[in-house]
CSV table of C-alpha atoms in Angstrom, one decimal:
chain,number,residue,atom,x,y,z
E,1,MET,CA,0.0,-0.1,0.1
E,2,GLY,CA,1.3,3.4,-0.9
E,3,VAL,CA,1.5,6.2,1.8
E,4,PHE,CA,-1.4,8.1,0.2
E,5,GLN,CA,-3.8,5.2,0.4
E,6,GLU,CA,-2.6,4.5,4.0
E,7,LEU,CA,-3.5,8.0,4.9
E,8,LYS,CA,-6.9,7.5,3.4
E,9,GLU,CA,-7.4,4.2,5.2
E,10,ARG,CA,-6.3,5.8,8.5
E,11,GLY,CA,-9.1,8.4,8.0
E,12,LEU,CA,-6.7,11.4,7.8
E,13,LEU,CA,-7.7,12.9,4.4
E,14,ALA,CA,-11.0,14.6,3.7
E,15,GLN,CA,-10.7,16.9,0.6
E,16,VAL,CA,-8.0,17.2,-2.1
E,17,THR,CA,-7.8,19.4,-5.2
E,18,ASN,CA,-6.1,16.9,-7.5
E,19,GLU,CA,-6.1,13.4,-6.0
E,20,GLU,CA,-4.2,11.6,-8.9
E,21,GLU,CA,-1.4,14.1,-9.0
E,22,ILE,CA,-1.3,14.4,-5.2
E,23,GLN,CA,-1.1,10.6,-4.6
E,24,LYS,CA,1.8,10.4,-7.2
E,25,MET,CA,3.8,13.2,-5.6
E,26,ILE,CA,3.4,11.8,-1.9
E,27,ASP,CA,4.1,8.2,-2.9
E,28,ASN,CA,7.2,9.2,-4.8
E,29,GLY,CA,8.5,11.5,-2.0
E,30,LYS,CA,8.2,14.5,-4.2
E,31,ALA,CA,6.0,16.7,-1.9
E,32,THR,CA,7.4,19.8,0.0
E,33,PHE,CA,4.4,20.5,2.1
E,34,TYR,CA,3.7,22.8,4.9
E,35,ILE,CA,1.3,22.9,7.9
E,36,GLY,CA,0.6,26.0,9.9
E,37,PHE,CA,0.9,26.1,13.8
E,38,ASP,CA,-0.6,29.1,15.8
E,39,PRO,CA,1.9,30.1,18.4
E,40,THR,CA,-0.7,31.1,21.0
E,41,ALA,CA,0.9,29.0,23.8
E,42,ASP,CA,4.4,27.8,24.8
E,43,SER,CA,3.4,24.2,24.2
E,44,LEU,CA,1.8,22.1,21.6
E,45,HIS,CA,-1.2,20.0,22.9
E,46,VAL,CA,-2.9,16.7,21.8
E,47,GLY,CA,-5.0,18.6,19.4
E,48,HIS,CA,-1.9,19.1,17.3
E,49,PHE,CA,-1.4,15.3,17.1
E,50,MET,CA,-2.8,14.6,13.8
E,51,ALA,CA,-0.7,17.3,12.1
E,52,LEU,CA,2.5,16.2,13.9
E,53,CYS,CA,1.8,12.4,13.1
E,54,LEU,CA,1.1,13.4,9.4
E,55,MET,CA,4.3,15.2,9.1
E,56,LYS,CA,6.2,12.2,10.5
E,57,ARG,CA,4.4,9.8,8.2
E,58,LEU,CA,5.2,11.9,5.1
E,59,GLN,CA,8.8,12.5,6.0
E,60,MET,CA,9.3,8.8,6.5
E,61,ALA,CA,8.1,8.3,2.9
E,62,GLY,CA,10.8,10.9,1.6
E,63,ASN,CA,8.6,14.0,1.5
E,64,ARG,CA,9.8,17.3,3.0
E,65,PRO,CA,7.8,19.0,5.8
E,66,ILE,CA,7.6,22.7,6.5
E,67,ALA,CA,6.4,23.6,10.0
E,68,LEU,CA,5.0,27.2,9.4
E,69,ILE,CA,4.7,29.2,12.7
E,70,GLY,CA,2.2,32.0,12.4
E,71,GLY,CA,4.2,34.7,14.0
E,72,GLY,CA,2.9,37.2,11.5
E,73,THR,CA,-0.7,35.9,11.3
E,74,GLY,CA,-0.7,35.6,15.0
E,75,MET,CA,-0.4,39.3,15.2
E,76,VAL,CA,-3.8,39.4,13.5
E,77,GLY,CA,-5.8,36.5,14.7
E,78,ASP,CA,-7.4,33.6,12.8
E,79,PRO,CA,-11.3,33.9,12.8
E,80,SER,CA,-11.7,30.3,11.8
E,81,GLY,CA,-13.8,28.3,14.3
E,82,ARG,CA,-14.0,31.2,16.7
E,83,SER,CA,-16.7,33.4,18.0
E,84,ASP,CA,-14.6,36.0,19.4
E,85,MET,CA,-11.5,38.1,18.5
E,86,ARG,CA,-8.1,36.5,19.4
E,87,SER,CA,-5.9,38.6,21.6
E,88,VAL,CA,-2.8,40.0,20.0
E,89,MET,CA,0.6,38.7,21.3
E,90,THR,CA,3.9,40.4,21.5
E,91,VAL,CA,6.9,39.6,19.2
E,92,GLU,CA,8.8,38.3,22.2
E,93,THR,CA,6.0,35.9,23.3
E,94,ILE,CA,5.6,34.6,19.8
E,95,GLN,CA,9.3,33.9,19.5
E,96,HIS,CA,9.5,32.1,22.8
E,97,ASN,CA,6.5,30.0,21.8
E,98,CYS,CA,8.2,29.2,18.5
E,99,ASP,CA,11.4,27.9,20.2
E,100,CYS,CA,9.2,25.7,22.5
E,101,PHE,CA,7.3,24.3,19.5
E,102,LYS,CA,10.5,23.3,17.7
E,103,LYS,CA,11.8,21.4,20.6
E,104,GLN,CA,8.6,19.3,20.9
E,105,MET,CA,8.4,18.8,17.1
E,106,GLU,CA,11.8,17.2,17.2
E,107,ARG,CA,10.2,14.1,18.7
E,108,PHE,CA,8.3,13.7,15.6
E,109,ILE,CA,10.3,15.1,12.6
E,110,GLU,CA,14.0,15.6,11.8
E,111,PHE,CA,15.0,19.1,11.1
E,112,GLY,CA,18.1,19.9,9.0
E,113,GLU,CA,19.5,20.5,5.5
E,114,GLY,CA,17.3,18.9,3.0
E,115,LYS,CA,14.9,17.7,5.8
E,116,ALA,CA,12.3,19.4,7.7
E,117,GLN,CA,12.3,23.1,8.2
E,118,MET,CA,10.6,25.6,10.6
E,119,VAL,CA,9.8,29.0,9.3
E,120,ASN,CA,8.0,32.0,10.7
E,121,ASN,CA,5.6,33.9,8.5
E,122,ALA,CA,6.5,37.1,10.4
E,123,ASP,CA,9.7,37.1,8.3
E,124,TRP,CA,7.8,38.1,5.1
E,125,LEU,CA,4.5,39.4,6.3
E,126,MET,CA,6.0,42.0,8.7
E,127,ASN,CA,7.9,43.6,5.8
E,128,LEU,CA,4.9,43.9,3.3
E,129,ASN,CA,4.1,47.3,2.0
E,130,TYR,CA,0.3,47.8,2.2
E,131,ILE,CA,-0.2,49.5,-1.1
E,132,GLU,CA,1.7,46.9,-2.9
E,133,LEU,CA,-0.2,44.1,-1.1
E,134,LEU,CA,-3.5,45.7,-2.1
E,135,ARG,CA,-2.4,46.0,-5.7
E,136,ASP,CA,-0.6,42.7,-6.3
E,137,VAL,CA,-2.5,40.4,-3.9
E,138,GLY,CA,-5.8,42.0,-3.0
E,139,SER,CA,-6.8,42.4,-6.6
E,140,CYS,CA,-6.9,38.5,-6.8
E,141,PHE,CA,-9.7,38.1,-4.2
E,142,SER,CA,-13.4,38.6,-4.4
E,143,VAL,CA,-15.0,40.0,-1.4
E,144,ASN,CA,-18.2,38.2,-2.3
E,145,ASN,CA,-16.5,34.9,-2.3
E,146,MET,CA,-14.6,35.6,1.0
E,147,LEU,CA,-17.9,36.4,2.7
E,148,ARG,CA,-19.3,33.1,1.6
E,149,ALA,CA,-16.5,31.2,3.5
E,150,GLU,CA,-17.6,29.5,6.6
E,151,CYS,CA,-14.8,31.0,8.7
E,152,TYR,CA,-16.2,34.4,8.1
E,153,LYS,CA,-19.9,33.6,8.1
E,154,GLN,CA,-19.7,32.2,11.7
E,155,ARG,CA,-18.4,35.7,12.8
E,156,MET,CA,-20.6,37.9,10.9
E,157,GLU,CA,-23.4,38.0,13.5
E,158,LYS,CA,-21.1,39.0,16.4
E,159,GLY,CA,-19.0,41.2,14.2
E,160,LEU,CA,-15.8,40.5,12.1
E,161,SER,CA,-13.2,43.1,12.4
E,162,PHE,CA,-11.4,44.3,9.2
E,163,LEU,CA,-8.2,43.1,11.1
E,164,GLU,CA,-9.6,39.5,11.0
E,165,PHE,CA,-11.0,39.9,7.5
E,166,ASN,CA,-7.4,40.1,6.2
E,167,TYR,CA,-6.5,36.7,7.6
E,168,MET,CA,-7.5,34.8,4.5
E,169,ILE,CA,-5.3,37.1,2.3
E,170,MET,CA,-2.3,36.7,4.7
E,171,GLN,CA,-2.7,32.9,4.9
E,172,SER,CA,-3.0,32.7,1.1
E,173,TYR,CA,0.1,34.9,0.7
E,174,ASP,CA,2.0,32.4,2.9
E,175,PHE,CA,1.5,29.5,0.4
E,176,TYR,CA,2.4,31.9,-2.5
E,177,TYR,CA,5.6,32.8,-0.7
E,178,LEU,CA,6.5,29.4,0.4
E,179,PHE,CA,5.9,28.2,-3.2
E,180,GLN,CA,8.2,30.7,-4.6
E,181,HIS,CA,11.0,30.8,-2.0
E,182,TYR,CA,11.0,27.2,-0.5
E,183,GLY,CA,9.7,25.1,-3.3
E,184,CYS,CA,6.6,24.2,-1.3
E,185,ASN,CA,4.0,22.5,-3.6
E,186,MET,CA,1.5,21.2,-1.2
E,187,GLN,CA,-0.5,22.5,1.9
E,188,PHE,CA,-2.3,20.7,4.6
E,189,GLY,CA,-4.8,22.0,7.0
E,190,GLY,CA,-8.0,21.3,8.9
E,191,ASN,CA,-11.5,21.4,7.4
E,192,ASP,CA,-12.0,24.9,9.1
E,193,GLN,CA,-9.0,26.1,6.9
E,194,TRP,CA,-10.3,25.0,3.6
E,195,SER,CA,-11.3,28.4,2.2
E,196,ASN,CA,-8.1,30.0,3.2
E,197,MET,CA,-6.1,27.1,1.7
E,198,LEU,CA,-8.1,27.3,-1.6
E,199,GLY,CA,-7.3,31.0,-1.6
E,200,GLY,CA,-3.5,30.2,-1.6
E,201,THR,CA,-3.9,27.7,-4.3
E,202,GLU,CA,-5.9,30.2,-6.5
E,203,LEU,CA,-3.4,33.0,-5.7
E,204,ILE,CA,-0.6,31.0,-7.0
E,205,ARG,CA,-2.4,30.2,-10.2
E,206,ARG,CA,-3.5,33.8,-10.8
E,207,LYS,CA,-0.1,35.2,-10.2
E,208,LEU,CA,2.2,32.5,-11.8
E,209,GLY,CA,-0.1,30.9,-14.4
E,210,LYS,CA,-2.2,27.8,-14.7
E,211,ASP,CA,0.9,25.5,-15.1
E,212,ALA,CA,2.0,26.3,-11.5
E,213,HIS,CA,1.5,23.2,-9.4
E,214,ALA,CA,0.2,23.9,-5.9
E,215,MET,CA,-1.9,21.2,-4.2
E,216,THR,CA,-4.3,21.5,-1.4
E,217,ILE,CA,-5.4,18.8,1.1
E,218,THR,CA,-7.4,18.9,4.3
E,219,LEU,CA,-7.1,16.7,7.3
E,220,LEU,CA,-10.2,14.9,8.3
E,221,LEU,CA,-11.6,15.6,11.7
E,222,ASN,CA,-9.1,18.3,12.4
E,223,SER,CA,-11.7,20.3,14.3
E,224,GLU,CA,-12.3,17.1,16.4
E,225,GLY,CA,-8.5,16.9,16.8
E,226,LYS,CA,-8.5,20.4,18.3
E,227,LYS,CA,-11.3,19.2,20.8
E,228,MET,CA,-8.9,16.3,21.8
E,229,GLY,CA,-6.6,18.9,23.3
E,230,LYS,CA,-9.1,20.0,25.9
E,231,THR,CA,-10.3,18.3,29.0
E,232,ALA,CA,-12.5,19.4,31.6
E,233,ALA,CA,-9.6,20.7,33.5
E,234,GLY,CA,-8.0,22.4,30.6
E,235,ALA,CA,-5.5,21.5,27.9
E,236,VAL,CA,-3.6,18.3,27.6
E,237,TRP,CA,-0.1,19.5,26.7
E,238,LEU,CA,3.0,17.8,25.2
E,239,ASP,CA,5.2,19.6,27.7
E,240,PRO,CA,5.8,17.3,30.6
E,241,ASN,CA,5.9,20.4,33.0
E,242,LYS,CA,2.4,21.1,32.1
E,243,THR,CA,1.0,17.6,31.8
E,244,SER,CA,3.1,14.9,33.3
E,245,PRO,CA,3.7,11.7,31.3
E,246,TYR,CA,1.4,9.9,33.7
E,247,GLU,CA,-1.4,12.3,33.2
E,248,PHE,CA,-0.8,12.2,29.5
E,249,PHE,CA,-1.2,8.4,29.6
E,250,GLN,CA,-4.3,8.5,31.7
E,251,TYR,CA,-6.0,11.0,29.3
E,252,TRP,CA,-5.6,8.4,26.4
E,253,ARG,CA,-6.4,5.5,28.7
E,254,ASN,CA,-9.7,7.1,29.7
E,255,ILE,CA,-11.1,8.1,26.3
E,256,ASP,CA,-14.5,7.0,25.2
E,257,ASP,CA,-15.0,3.4,23.8
E,258,ALA,CA,-16.4,4.9,20.6
E,259,ASP,CA,-13.1,6.8,19.9
E,260,VAL,CA,-10.3,4.5,20.8
E,261,LEU,CA,-10.0,2.5,17.6
E,262,LYS,CA,-10.4,5.7,15.6
E,263,CYS,CA,-7.5,7.2,17.6
E,264,ILE,CA,-5.4,4.2,17.1
E,265,ARG,CA,-6.0,4.2,13.3
E,266,MET,CA,-5.2,8.0,13.0
E,267,LEU,CA,-2.5,8.7,15.6
E,268,THR,CA,-0.4,5.5,16.2
E,269,PHE,CA,2.2,4.0,13.9
E,270,LEU,CA,1.0,0.5,14.5
E,271,PRO,CA,0.8,-1.6,11.2
E,272,MET,CA,-2.6,-1.4,9.5
E,273,GLU,CA,-2.8,-5.2,9.5
E,274,GLN,CA,-2.7,-5.2,13.3
E,275,ILE,CA,-5.3,-2.3,13.5
E,276,ARG,CA,-7.6,-4.1,11.1
E,277,GLU,CA,-7.6,-7.1,13.4
E,278,MET,CA,-8.5,-4.7,16.4
E,279,ASP,CA,-11.5,-3.4,14.5
E,280,SER,CA,-13.7,-6.2,15.7
E,281,TRP,CA,-12.7,-5.8,19.4
E,282,GLU,CA,-15.4,-5.0,21.8
E,283,GLY,CA,-16.1,-5.1,25.5
E,284,ALA,CA,-13.2,-5.7,27.7
E,285,GLN,CA,-11.0,-5.8,24.7
E,286,LEU,CA,-11.5,-2.1,24.3
E,287,ASN,CA,-9.8,-1.5,27.6
E,288,ARG,CA,-6.8,-3.4,26.2
E,289,ALA,CA,-7.0,-1.1,23.1
E,290,LYS,CA,-6.9,1.9,25.3
E,291,GLU,CA,-3.9,0.7,27.1
E,292,ILE,CA,-2.1,0.2,23.7
E,293,LEU,CA,-3.2,3.6,22.5
E,294,ALA,CA,-2.0,5.4,25.7
E,295,TYR,CA,1.4,3.5,25.8
E,296,GLU,CA,2.0,4.1,22.0
E,297,LEU,CA,1.4,7.9,22.2
E,298,THR,CA,3.2,8.4,25.5
E,299,ASP,CA,6.1,6.7,24.0
E,300,LEU,CA,5.9,8.9,20.9
E,301,VAL,CA,5.8,12.1,23.0
E,302,HIS,CA,7.9,11.3,26.1
E,303,GLY,CA,9.8,8.1,25.3
E,304,LYS,CA,9.8,4.5,26.2
E,305,GLU,CA,11.1,4.9,29.8
E,306,GLU,CA,8.3,7.4,30.7
E,307,ALA,CA,5.7,5.3,28.8
E,308,ASP,CA,6.7,2.1,30.9
E,309,LYS,CA,6.6,4.2,34.1
E,310,ALA,CA,3.1,5.5,33.3
E,311,MET,CA,1.8,2.0,32.4
E,312,GLU,CA,3.3,0.5,35.6
E,313,ALA,CA,1.8,3.3,37.8
E,314,ALA,CA,-1.5,3.1,36.1
E,315,LYS,CA,-1.7,-0.6,36.7
E,316,SER,CA,-0.6,-0.5,40.3
E,317,ILE,CA,-3.0,2.4,41.1
E,318,PHE,CA,-6.0,0.9,39.3
E,319,VAL,CA,-5.4,-2.6,40.8
E,320,GLY,CA,-4.3,-1.8,44.2
E,321,GLY,CA,-6.0,1.6,44.7
E,322,GLY,CA,-2.8,2.6,46.5
E,323,THR,CA,-0.2,5.3,46.0
E,324,SER,CA,2.7,5.5,43.5
E,325,GLU,CA,5.7,7.7,43.0
E,326,ASN,CA,4.6,8.3,39.4
E,327,MET,CA,1.1,9.5,40.5
E,328,PRO,CA,0.5,13.0,39.6
E,329,THR,CA,1.0,15.3,42.7
E,330,THR,CA,0.0,18.7,43.9
E,331,GLN,CA,1.8,20.3,46.7
E,332,LEU,CA,-0.1,22.8,48.9
E,333,THR,CA,1.4,25.7,50.7
E,334,GLU,CA,0.2,27.9,53.6
E,335,GLU,CA,-1.4,30.2,51.3
E,336,ASP,CA,-3.8,27.6,50.1
E,337,PHE,CA,-5.5,27.4,53.6
E,338,THR,CA,-7.8,29.6,55.4
E,339,ASP,CA,-7.8,29.1,59.2
E,340,GLY,CA,-6.0,25.8,58.6
E,341,GLN,CA,-8.6,24.5,56.1
E,342,ILE,CA,-9.2,24.1,52.4
E,343,GLY,CA,-12.6,23.6,50.6
E,344,VAL,CA,-13.0,20.4,48.7
E,345,LEU,CA,-14.1,22.3,45.7
E,346,THR,CA,-11.1,24.5,45.8
E,347,LEU,CA,-8.8,21.5,46.1
E,348,LEU,CA,-10.2,19.8,43.0
E,349,VAL,CA,-9.6,22.9,41.0
E,350,LYS,CA,-6.3,23.3,42.5
E,351,CYS,CA,-5.4,19.8,41.5
E,352,GLY,CA,-6.6,20.2,37.9
E,353,LEU,CA,-9.4,17.6,38.4
E,354,ALA,CA,-12.1,20.2,37.6
E,355,GLY,CA,-11.8,23.4,35.5
E,356,SER,CA,-14.0,25.4,37.8
E,357,ASN,CA,-15.9,25.3,41.1
E,358,GLY,CA,-19.1,24.6,39.2
E,359,GLU,CA,-17.6,21.7,37.5
E,360,ALA,CA,-16.2,20.5,40.9
E,361,ARG,CA,-19.6,20.9,42.5
E,362,LYS,CA,-21.1,18.6,39.8
E,363,LEU,CA,-18.5,16.0,40.5
E,364,VAL,CA,-19.3,16.0,44.2
E,365,GLN,CA,-23.0,16.0,43.7
E,366,GLY,CA,-22.6,13.1,41.3
E,367,GLY,CA,-20.8,11.0,44.0
E,368,GLY,CA,-17.6,10.9,41.9
E,369,VAL,CA,-15.1,12.2,44.4
E,370,THR,CA,-13.4,10.5,47.3
E,371,VAL,CA,-10.6,11.6,49.7
E,372,ASN,CA,-8.5,8.7,51.0
E,373,ASN,CA,-11.2,6.3,49.9
E,374,GLU,CA,-14.0,8.1,51.7
E,375,LYS,CA,-16.7,9.6,49.4
E,376,VAL,CA,-17.3,13.4,49.7
E,377,ALA,CA,-21.0,14.0,49.9
E,378,ASP,CA,-21.0,17.6,50.9
E,379,ILE,CA,-19.9,20.4,48.4
E,380,LYS,CA,-19.1,22.5,51.4
E,381,GLN,CA,-16.9,20.0,53.1
E,382,MET,CA,-13.7,21.5,54.5
E,383,LEU,CA,-10.4,19.6,54.7
E,384,ASP,CA,-7.9,20.1,57.7
E,385,LYS,CA,-4.3,20.9,56.8
E,386,GLU,CA,-3.3,18.0,59.0
E,387,LEU,CA,-4.8,15.7,56.4
E,388,PHE,CA,-2.1,16.4,54.0
E,389,ALA,CA,0.9,16.0,56.3
E,390,GLN,CA,1.2,12.6,54.8
E,391,GLU,CA,0.1,11.9,51.2
E,392,CYS,CA,-3.6,12.3,50.6
E,393,ILE,CA,-5.2,10.5,47.6
E,394,LEU,CA,-8.0,12.3,45.6
E,395,LYS,CA,-10.0,10.1,43.4
E,396,LYS,CA,-12.2,11.3,40.6
E,397,GLY,CA,-14.5,8.7,39.2
E,398,LYS,CA,-13.1,5.3,38.9
E,399,LYS,CA,-9.8,5.8,37.3
E,400,THR,CA,-8.4,9.2,38.0
E,401,PHE,CA,-6.1,9.4,41.1
E,402,HIS,CA,-4.1,12.4,42.4
E,403,LYS,CA,-1.8,12.7,45.2
E,404,VAL,CA,-1.9,15.8,47.4
E,405,MET,CA,0.8,16.8,50.0
E,406,LEU,CA,1.9,19.8,52.0
C-alpha cells in the first residue's frame, strides 16, 4: 500500500484538489508541504497530534515538511472556528513559543539541510508594503467569495473586524511565498481552513499561471482533533511540565470506547494489519486497546522509559488503589489554607481535576469524588491541613487518582 492510500485508510484525508497528482507526488516522496501552527501557547497539545503524526508519516516516505509558525498571522488572529476576537501577542512571546514548539516537534520530525524546516511567516508578512499588497494580492480576491467562506460567516453575526478579515489574504500569501522561495508545492490543514487554503492555491495560479503546481489537502476531523486537546480541567499539553507523562497516559487510557479504535488508526504507527484485526474488538478488549493507545502515544511524545513508568503506575494504582511515586502530585502551601482548612471544591480545581468550582460541584454531587477512599458527599466540606501532612489521595470517578501533599 502506498502512503497516500494508507493516509486515506487511517481516516486522515477529507478533501483534495487533485487526488491523482497528489497521490503520485506523496508516494514518490516529491512533496514539499507545509502545515501551519498558531503560536498562542508555549506548548503544543494533543489537538496538534494529527498534524504532527502526518508530518512524521510523510517525512518517513521521503517528503519534506515545513512547519510554518504563524508569528505574523498571530499578530492578526485567525477567525476560523472562533466566535470571539483573538488577543494580539507580543513579538517576544511569539518567538518564545516558536522555540518551544520546535523542541517538541523534534520528537516527531527531523530538522536539517534537505529535511524538515521551521519557518515563521513574520519574516515576510511584517515587511509587506500595504499599497503593494492591495495592488498585487488584494486584486486576486473577490470580497463576495470571501464572505461566503464558513470561517467568516460564523463571525458575521457577532462582528468581524477588518483586521481579521485580512487573515485569508495573509494565509494565502503564505502559500504563495513558500511556493516561490521554498519550493513548497502542497499544503495541509483542517477542514476549518479549507477556504483559506483554496485562496492560496488560487493566488498561485492567478499570479504564476495555470501551469504552476500547488496542491491542497485537508485533514479529516481536525476540528475534532482540536477538541482532543481540551479536557474538563484544561488542555492536555505535550510539555511534561504542564501535563506529566502519567497524566498524558491517563488521558488516552480514559477516552470513550467509541473513539479508541479511531485514535489508534489516526494517531499511532502500528501496522494497518494489526489495526484491522482490532476493528472487531469490543467489551473488555477495548480496555486493552486503550492501554495500547495510551502507551504508544506516551512513548511517541515522552519516550519509552516514561511510557513504561506510566503504564506501571496506572496498573498499580488501578489494581491496588494505592499510591505510586509516578502518580500526579499537587503540593499545597500555607497560602492555600484559610484558618487551617481548604474547601474540597477549591482542592479539586487546584489539582486540575476540575476546571471550575461549578464543575467540581457537579463531580461531588454526582458521587464521583473520594478523599482517602471516603466519598465526599457535601460540596461545602472543608479539609484540615493535618490531612495533607502525609500523602492524601484524591480520586475522581473510577480511574483518576491524584496525590496531594504539603
